[in-house]
Amino acid sequence: MADFAPQPVDPGRVDVDVGAGTLRPEGPTLVRRLSDLEGLFRDQDAWRRDVEDGDRVVYQVSSSRVPEEPRELPQSITTILPGTCGGELYMTKGHQHPDPQGEIYLGLAGTGGLLLHDGKRTEWVDMAAGVVGYIPPGWAHRSVNTGNEPYRFLAVYPGSAGHDYGWVVEHGMGSRVMRTDAGHRLVAWDG
Ligand code: S6P
Ligand code: ZN
């Protein structure tokens, strides 16, 4: 893999390949499998079975070359595959920005949702191509694929925001998003 050590990026154009879910010039790509989401799905027995039964890819994050450095605005495309684990829809791990700063998501393909939690309140934004989801400072966020096709979105966030995954493990996300015959529904978090 090439070395993507932080370095200043000249002004320029970034091409969004909506079909491939990549940005060019291309930075690092991160792949998250079920085994990377330990302790996050409610049904841990189902999660263990699914990990042993192929450990499917749940999502992928492809970044541009803009570094996660103060005052920069990195971009990435997340693609969440369709699927469920114990009836819970495939989702990202979810995180809080330790340095509370806003972020925007732009839906590119498929259907999904943006689950937000500030420790007390929980909000849900339906996402599709052309929709901007706004994440205010201080709101933990998790993305969910609610459809039968890959759900894909572009994220733009402050380079100094950081990513705290422990916050979600400690505080939860307020709701879980389950598959139903009609689509999906939010159910109360059970810790
Ligand atoms: C970064 C932004 C996204 C997520 C990505 C994966 O601030 O919110 O690029 O990193 O959707 O989610 P997670 O929760 O595994 O980082
Ligand atoms: Zn974020």
PDB file of C-alpha atoms and ligand atoms in Angstrom:
ATOM      1  CA  MET A   1       0.000   0.000   0.000  1.00  0.00           C
ATOM      2  CA  ALA A   2       1.258   3.484  -0.829  1.00  0.00           C
ATOM      3  CA  ASP A   3       2.372   5.828   1.924  1.00  0.00           C
ATOM      4  CA  PHE A   4      -0.320   8.430   2.669  1.00  0.00           C
ATOM      5  CA  ALA A   5       1.557  10.284   5.406  1.00  0.00           C
ATOM      6  CA  PRO A   6      -0.070  13.673   6.107  1.00  0.00           C
ATOM      7  CA  GLN A   7       1.214  16.360   3.797  1.00  0.00           C
ATOM      8  CA  PRO A   8      -0.211  19.622   2.477  1.00  0.00           C
ATOM      9  CA  VAL A   9      -2.571  19.157  -0.434  1.00  0.00           C
ATOM     10  CA  ASP A  10      -2.602  21.678  -3.264  1.00  0.00           C
ATOM     11  CA  PRO A  11      -5.919  23.163  -4.344  1.00  0.00           C
ATOM     12  CA  GLY A  12      -7.483  21.027  -6.974  1.00  0.00           C
ATOM     13  CA  ARG A  13     -10.231  18.837  -8.182  1.00  0.00           C
ATOM     14  CA  VAL A  14     -11.505  15.635  -6.604  1.00  0.00           C
ATOM     15  CA  ASP A  15     -13.425  13.248  -8.857  1.00  0.00           C
ATOM     16  CA  VAL A  16     -16.287  11.341  -7.263  1.00  0.00           C
ATOM     17  CA  ASP A  17     -16.848   7.912  -8.810  1.00  0.00           C
ATOM     18  CA  VAL A  18     -20.399   7.276  -7.611  1.00  0.00           C
ATOM     19  CA  GLY A  19     -20.511   3.803  -9.188  1.00  0.00           C
ATOM     20  CA  ALA A  20     -17.283   2.617  -7.592  1.00  0.00           C
ATOM     21  CA  GLY A  21     -17.596   4.574  -4.349  1.00  0.00           C
ATOM     22  CA  THR A  22     -14.129   6.076  -4.667  1.00  0.00           C
ATOM     23  CA  LEU A  23     -12.509   9.512  -4.785  1.00  0.00           C
ATOM     24  CA  ARG A  24      -9.634  10.402  -7.072  1.00  0.00           C
ATOM     25  CA  PRO A  25      -6.864  11.298  -6.263  1.00  0.00           C
ATOM     26  CA  GLU A  26      -7.333   8.322  -3.991  1.00  0.00           C
ATOM     27  CA  GLY A  27      -6.271   8.018  -0.358  1.00  0.00           C
ATOM     28  CA  PRO A  28      -6.516   5.029   1.966  1.00  0.00           C
ATOM     29  CA  THR A  29      -9.445   2.598   1.938  1.00  0.00           C
ATOM     30  CA  LEU A  30     -10.742   0.965   5.095  1.00  0.00           C
ATOM     31  CA  VAL A  31     -12.767  -2.268   5.055  1.00  0.00           C
ATOM     32  CA  ARG A  32     -14.934  -3.202   8.041  1.00  0.00           C
ATOM     33  CA  ARG A  33     -16.090  -6.795   8.408  1.00  0.00           C
ATOM     34  CA  LEU A  34     -18.570  -8.186  10.922  1.00  0.00           C
ATOM     35  CA  SER A  35     -15.658  -9.174  13.177  1.00  0.00           C
ATOM     36  CA  ASP A  36     -14.656  -5.493  13.367  1.00  0.00           C
ATOM     37  CA  LEU A  37     -18.078  -4.671  14.872  1.00  0.00           C
ATOM     38  CA  GLU A  38     -17.666  -6.706  18.039  1.00  0.00           C
ATOM     39  CA  GLY A  39     -20.118  -5.767  20.787  1.00  0.00           C
ATOM     40  CA  LEU A  40     -22.142  -3.424  18.568  1.00  0.00           C
ATOM     41  CA  PHE A  41     -25.060  -5.595  17.386  1.00  0.00           C
ATOM     42  CA  ARG A  42     -27.656  -6.408  20.037  1.00  0.00           C
ATOM     43  CA  ASP A  43     -27.811 -10.149  19.258  1.00  0.00           C
ATOM     44  CA  GLN A  44     -24.278 -11.266  20.121  1.00  0.00           C
ATOM     45  CA  ASP A  45     -25.027 -14.963  19.438  1.00  0.00           C
ATOM     46  CA  ALA A  46     -26.138 -14.089  15.906  1.00  0.00           C
ATOM     47  CA  TRP A  47     -23.051 -11.902  15.503  1.00  0.00           C
ATOM     48  CA  ARG A  48     -20.746 -14.805  16.557  1.00  0.00           C
ATOM     49  CA  ARG A  49     -22.501 -17.194  14.152  1.00  0.00           C
ATOM     50  CA  ASP A  50     -22.232 -14.707  11.281  1.00  0.00           C
ATOM     51  CA  VAL A  51     -18.534 -14.071  11.980  1.00  0.00           C
ATOM     52  CA  GLU A  52     -17.854 -17.830  11.861  1.00  0.00           C
ATOM     53  CA  ASP A  53     -20.059 -18.151   8.784  1.00  0.00           C
ATOM     54  CA  GLY A  54     -17.915 -16.063   6.414  1.00  0.00           C
ATOM     55  CA  ASP A  55     -17.309 -12.823   8.291  1.00  0.00           C
ATOM     56  CA  ARG A  56     -18.893 -10.693   5.566  1.00  0.00           C
ATOM     57  CA  VAL A  57     -17.799  -7.181   4.697  1.00  0.00           C
ATOM     58  CA  VAL A  58     -20.283  -4.702   6.218  1.00  0.00           C
ATOM     59  CA  TYR A  59     -18.862  -1.424   4.893  1.00  0.00           C
ATOM     60  CA  GLN A  60     -15.950   0.247   3.227  1.00  0.00           C
ATOM     61  CA  VAL A  61     -14.597   3.794   3.556  1.00  0.00           C
ATOM     62  CA  SER A  62     -12.580   5.264   0.659  1.00  0.00           C
ATOM     63  CA  SER A  63     -10.832   8.546   1.382  1.00  0.00           C
ATOM     64  CA  SER A  64      -9.346  11.338  -0.691  1.00  0.00           C
ATOM     65  CA  ARG A  65      -5.785  12.542  -0.125  1.00  0.00           C
ATOM     66  CA  VAL A  66      -6.777  15.439   2.152  1.00  0.00           C
ATOM     67  CA  PRO A  67      -5.203  14.637   5.537  1.00  0.00           C
ATOM     68  CA  GLU A  68      -6.964  14.569   8.911  1.00  0.00           C
ATOM     69  CA  GLU A  69      -5.108  17.654  10.069  1.00  0.00           C
ATOM     70  CA  PRO A  70      -6.317  20.881  11.741  1.00  0.00           C
ATOM     71  CA  ARG A  71      -8.036  23.330   9.361  1.00  0.00           C
ATOM     72  CA  GLU A  72      -8.224  20.736   6.544  1.00  0.00           C
ATOM     73  CA  LEU A  73     -11.544  19.331   5.268  1.00  0.00           C
ATOM     74  CA  PRO A  74     -11.054  15.617   4.533  1.00  0.00           C
ATOM     75  CA  GLN A  75     -13.585  13.757   2.388  1.00  0.00           C
ATOM     76  CA  SER A  76     -14.512  10.088   2.238  1.00  0.00           C
ATOM     77  CA  ILE A  77     -17.118   7.833   0.656  1.00  0.00           C
ATOM     78  CA  THR A  78     -18.715   5.142   2.797  1.00  0.00           C
ATOM     79  CA  THR A  79     -20.440   2.174   1.160  1.00  0.00           C
ATOM     80  CA  ILE A  80     -22.579   0.020   3.463  1.00  0.00           C
ATOM     81  CA  LEU A  81     -23.640  -3.308   1.972  1.00  0.00           C
ATOM     82  CA  PRO A  82     -27.227  -4.522   2.399  1.00  0.00           C
ATOM     83  CA  GLY A  83     -27.741  -7.081   5.144  1.00  0.00           C
ATOM     84  CA  THR A  84     -28.719  -7.790   8.718  1.00  0.00           C
ATOM     85  CA  CYS A  85     -27.213  -9.392  11.791  1.00  0.00           C
ATOM     86  CA  GLY A  86     -29.802 -10.778  14.197  1.00  0.00           C
ATOM     87  CA  GLY A  87     -32.436  -8.652  12.443  1.00  0.00           C
ATOM     88  CA  GLU A  88     -30.443  -5.435  12.933  1.00  0.00           C
ATOM     89  CA  LEU A  89     -29.555  -3.656   9.708  1.00  0.00           C
ATOM     90  CA  TYR A  90     -25.929  -3.395   8.615  1.00  0.00           C
ATOM     91  CA  MET A  91     -24.438  -0.177   9.947  1.00  0.00           C
ATOM     92  CA  THR A  92     -21.234   1.693  10.664  1.00  0.00           C
ATOM     93  CA  LYS A  93     -19.607   1.459  14.098  1.00  0.00           C
ATOM     94  CA  GLY A  94     -20.653   5.002  14.923  1.00  0.00           C
ATOM     95  CA  HIS A  95     -18.534   7.610  16.662  1.00  0.00           C
ATOM     96  CA  GLN A  96     -18.415  10.938  18.408  1.00  0.00           C
ATOM     97  CA  HIS A  97     -15.994  13.700  17.407  1.00  0.00           C
ATOM     98  CA  PRO A  98     -13.885  14.345  20.538  1.00  0.00           C
ATOM     99  CA  ASP A  99     -13.342  17.905  19.341  1.00  0.00           C
ATOM    100  CA  PRO A 100     -17.040  18.700  18.768  1.00  0.00           C
ATOM    101  CA  GLN A 101     -17.414  19.945  15.226  1.00  0.00           C
ATOM    102  CA  GLY A 102     -20.077  19.621  12.557  1.00  0.00           C
ATOM    103  CA  GLU A 103     -19.982  17.316   9.566  1.00  0.00           C
ATOM    104  CA  ILE A 104     -22.070  16.831   6.421  1.00  0.00           C
ATOM    105  CA  TYR A 105     -23.069  13.697   4.554  1.00  0.00           C
ATOM    106  CA  LEU A 106     -24.320  13.740   0.965  1.00  0.00           C
ATOM    107  CA  GLY A 107     -26.280  10.665  -0.154  1.00  0.00           C
ATOM    108  CA  LEU A 108     -24.900   9.239  -3.426  1.00  0.00           C
ATOM    109  CA  ALA A 109     -26.698   5.910  -4.027  1.00  0.00           C
ATOM    110  CA  GLY A 110     -29.083   3.487  -2.367  1.00  0.00           C
ATOM    111  CA  THR A 111     -31.192   4.205   0.687  1.00  0.00           C
ATOM    112  CA  GLY A 112     -30.139   4.522   4.276  1.00  0.00           C
ATOM    113  CA  GLY A 113     -30.353   6.612   7.356  1.00  0.00           C
ATOM    114  CA  LEU A 114     -28.332   8.733   9.683  1.00  0.00           C
ATOM    115  CA  LEU A 115     -28.851   7.958  13.369  1.00  0.00           C
ATOM    116  CA  LEU A 116     -27.790  10.755  15.738  1.00  0.00           C
ATOM    117  CA  HIS A 117     -27.523  10.723  19.511  1.00  0.00           C
ATOM    118  CA  ASP A 118     -26.281  13.408  21.904  1.00  0.00           C
ATOM    119  CA  GLY A 119     -26.504  11.311  25.065  1.00  0.00           C
ATOM    120  CA  LYS A 120     -30.150  12.281  25.660  1.00  0.00           C
ATOM    121  CA  ARG A 121     -31.934  12.906  22.380  1.00  0.00           C
ATOM    122  CA  THR A 122     -32.010  10.619  19.351  1.00  0.00           C
ATOM    123  CA  GLU A 123     -32.705  11.752  15.782  1.00  0.00           C
ATOM    124  CA  TRP A 124     -33.072   9.898  12.489  1.00  0.00           C
ATOM    125  CA  VAL A 125     -32.549  11.338   9.005  1.00  0.00           C
ATOM    126  CA  ASP A 126     -33.721   9.329   5.963  1.00  0.00           C
ATOM    127  CA  MET A 127     -30.935   9.396   3.399  1.00  0.00           C
ATOM    128  CA  ALA A 128     -30.950   8.877  -0.375  1.00  0.00           C
ATOM    129  CA  ALA A 129     -29.085  10.254  -3.370  1.00  0.00           C
ATOM    130  CA  GLY A 130     -29.143  14.048  -3.282  1.00  0.00           C
ATOM    131  CA  VAL A 131     -29.935  14.389   0.438  1.00  0.00           C
ATOM    132  CA  VAL A 132     -27.569  16.226   2.767  1.00  0.00           C
ATOM    133  CA  GLY A 133     -27.582  14.997   6.356  1.00  0.00           C
ATOM    134  CA  TYR A 134     -26.190  17.508   8.820  1.00  0.00           C
ATOM    135  CA  ILE A 135     -24.411  16.338  11.977  1.00  0.00           C
ATOM    136  CA  PRO A 136     -24.186  19.184  14.509  1.00  0.00           C
ATOM    137  CA  PRO A 137     -21.264  19.390  16.962  1.00  0.00           C
ATOM    138  CA  GLY A 138     -21.722  17.029  19.924  1.00  0.00           C
ATOM    139  CA  TRP A 139     -23.930  14.456  18.183  1.00  0.00           C
ATOM    140  CA  ALA A 140     -22.625  10.899  17.826  1.00  0.00           C
ATOM    141  CA  HIS A 141     -23.501   9.461  14.423  1.00  0.00           C
ATOM    142  CA  ARG A 142     -24.016   6.053  12.845  1.00  0.00           C
ATOM    143  CA  SER A 143     -25.122   5.237   9.296  1.00  0.00           C
ATOM    144  CA  VAL A 144     -27.449   2.367   8.390  1.00  0.00           C
ATOM    145  CA  ASN A 145     -28.326   0.689   5.078  1.00  0.00           C
ATOM    146  CA  THR A 146     -32.139   0.378   5.037  1.00  0.00           C
ATOM    147  CA  GLY A 147     -32.410  -0.956   1.465  1.00  0.00           C
ATOM    148  CA  ASN A 148     -31.490  -3.952  -0.666  1.00  0.00           C
ATOM    149  CA  GLU A 149     -28.664  -2.265  -2.582  1.00  0.00           C
ATOM    150  CA  PRO A 150     -25.393  -0.782  -1.343  1.00  0.00           C
ATOM    151  CA  TYR A 151     -26.000   2.540   0.429  1.00  0.00           C
ATOM    152  CA  ARG A 152     -23.318   5.106  -0.347  1.00  0.00           C
ATOM    153  CA  PHE A 153     -22.605   8.634   0.897  1.00  0.00           C
ATOM    154  CA  LEU A 154     -19.913  11.292   0.801  1.00  0.00           C
ATOM    155  CA  ALA A 155     -18.721  12.678   4.151  1.00  0.00           C
ATOM    156  CA  VAL A 156     -16.929  16.021   4.609  1.00  0.00           C
ATOM    157  CA  TYR A 157     -15.590  16.753   8.073  1.00  0.00           C
ATOM    158  CA  PRO A 158     -13.077  18.977   9.879  1.00  0.00           C
ATOM    159  CA  GLY A 159      -9.625  17.420   9.919  1.00  0.00           C
ATOM    160  CA  SER A 160      -9.124  18.036  13.637  1.00  0.00           C
ATOM    161  CA  ALA A 161     -12.480  16.534  14.741  1.00  0.00           C
ATOM    162  CA  GLY A 162     -11.054  13.093  15.626  1.00  0.00           C
ATOM    163  CA  HIS A 163     -13.038   9.868  16.072  1.00  0.00           C
ATOM    164  CA  ASP A 164     -14.095   8.459  19.443  1.00  0.00           C
ATOM    165  CA  TYR A 165     -15.597   4.966  19.053  1.00  0.00           C
ATOM    166  CA  GLY A 166     -15.609   4.251  22.804  1.00  0.00           C
ATOM    167  CA  TRP A 167     -18.288   6.923  23.351  1.00  0.00           C
ATOM    168  CA  VAL A 168     -20.834   4.842  21.424  1.00  0.00           C
ATOM    169  CA  VAL A 169     -19.908   1.680  23.325  1.00  0.00           C
ATOM    170  CA  GLU A 170     -20.388   3.566  26.598  1.00  0.00           C
ATOM    171  CA  HIS A 171     -23.487   5.649  25.790  1.00  0.00           C
ATOM    172  CA  GLY A 172     -25.194   3.708  22.980  1.00  0.00           C
ATOM    173  CA  MET A 173     -26.997   5.407  20.114  1.00  0.00           C
ATOM    174  CA  GLY A 174     -30.467   5.798  21.644  1.00  0.00           C
ATOM    175  CA  SER A 175     -32.115   3.455  19.119  1.00  0.00           C
ATOM    176  CA  ARG A 176     -31.404   0.346  17.101  1.00  0.00           C
ATOM    177  CA  VAL A 177     -32.540  -0.021  13.513  1.00  0.00           C
ATOM    178  CA  MET A 178     -34.220  -3.346  12.708  1.00  0.00           C
ATOM    179  CA  ARG A 179     -35.350  -4.916   9.426  1.00  0.00           C
ATOM    180  CA  THR A 180     -39.128  -5.339   9.123  1.00  0.00           C
ATOM    181  CA  ASP A 181     -41.375  -6.661   6.331  1.00  0.00           C
ATOM    182  CA  ALA A 182     -42.238  -3.063   5.472  1.00  0.00           C
ATOM    183  CA  GLY A 183     -38.630  -1.856   5.552  1.00  0.00           C
ATOM    184  CA  HIS A 184     -37.169  -0.806   8.857  1.00  0.00           C
ATOM    185  CA  ARG A 185     -38.117   0.500  12.274  1.00  0.00           C
ATOM    186  CA  LEU A 186     -36.309   2.094  15.170  1.00  0.00           C
ATOM    187  CA  VAL A 187     -36.518   0.270  18.510  1.00  0.00           C
ATOM    188  CA  ALA A 188     -35.435   1.415  21.936  1.00  0.00           C
ATOM    189  CA  TRP A 189     -31.807   0.870  22.880  1.00  0.00           C
ATOM    190  CA  ASP A 190     -31.441  -1.917  25.408  1.00  0.00           C
ATOM    191  CA  GLY A 191     -27.946  -1.119  26.512  1.00  0.00           C
TER     192      GLY A 191
HETATM  193  C1  S6P B   1     -15.997  10.623   9.523  1.00  0.00           C
HETATM  194  C2  S6P B   1     -17.333  10.272   8.941  1.00  0.00           C
HETATM  195  C3  S6P B   1     -17.404   8.994   8.101  1.00  0.00           C
HETATM  196  C4  S6P B   1     -17.285   7.690   8.936  1.00  0.00           C
HETATM  197  C5  S6P B   1     -17.609   6.458   8.099  1.00  0.00           C
HETATM  198  C6  S6P B   1     -17.482   5.151   8.856  1.00  0.00           C
HETATM  199  O1  S6P B   1     -16.111  11.621  10.505  1.00  0.00           O
HETATM  200  O2  S6P B   1     -18.348  10.310   9.912  1.00  0.00           O
HETATM  201  O3  S6P B   1     -16.419   9.001   7.093  1.00  0.00           O
HETATM  202  O4  S6P B   1     -16.023   7.571   9.503  1.00  0.00           O
HETATM  203  O5  S6P B   1     -18.921   6.555   7.625  1.00  0.00           O
HETATM  204  O6  S6P B   1     -18.141   5.198  10.084  1.00  0.00           O
HETATM  205  P1  S6P B   1     -17.352   4.873  11.430  1.00  0.00           P
HETATM  206  O7  S6P B   1     -18.343   5.156  12.511  1.00  0.00           O
HETATM  207  O8  S6P B   1     -16.920   3.439  11.369  1.00  0.00           O
HETATM  208  O9  S6P B   1     -16.180   5.822  11.448  1.00  0.00           O
HETATM  209 ZN    ZN B   2     -17.952  11.701  11.842  1.00  0.00          ZN
END
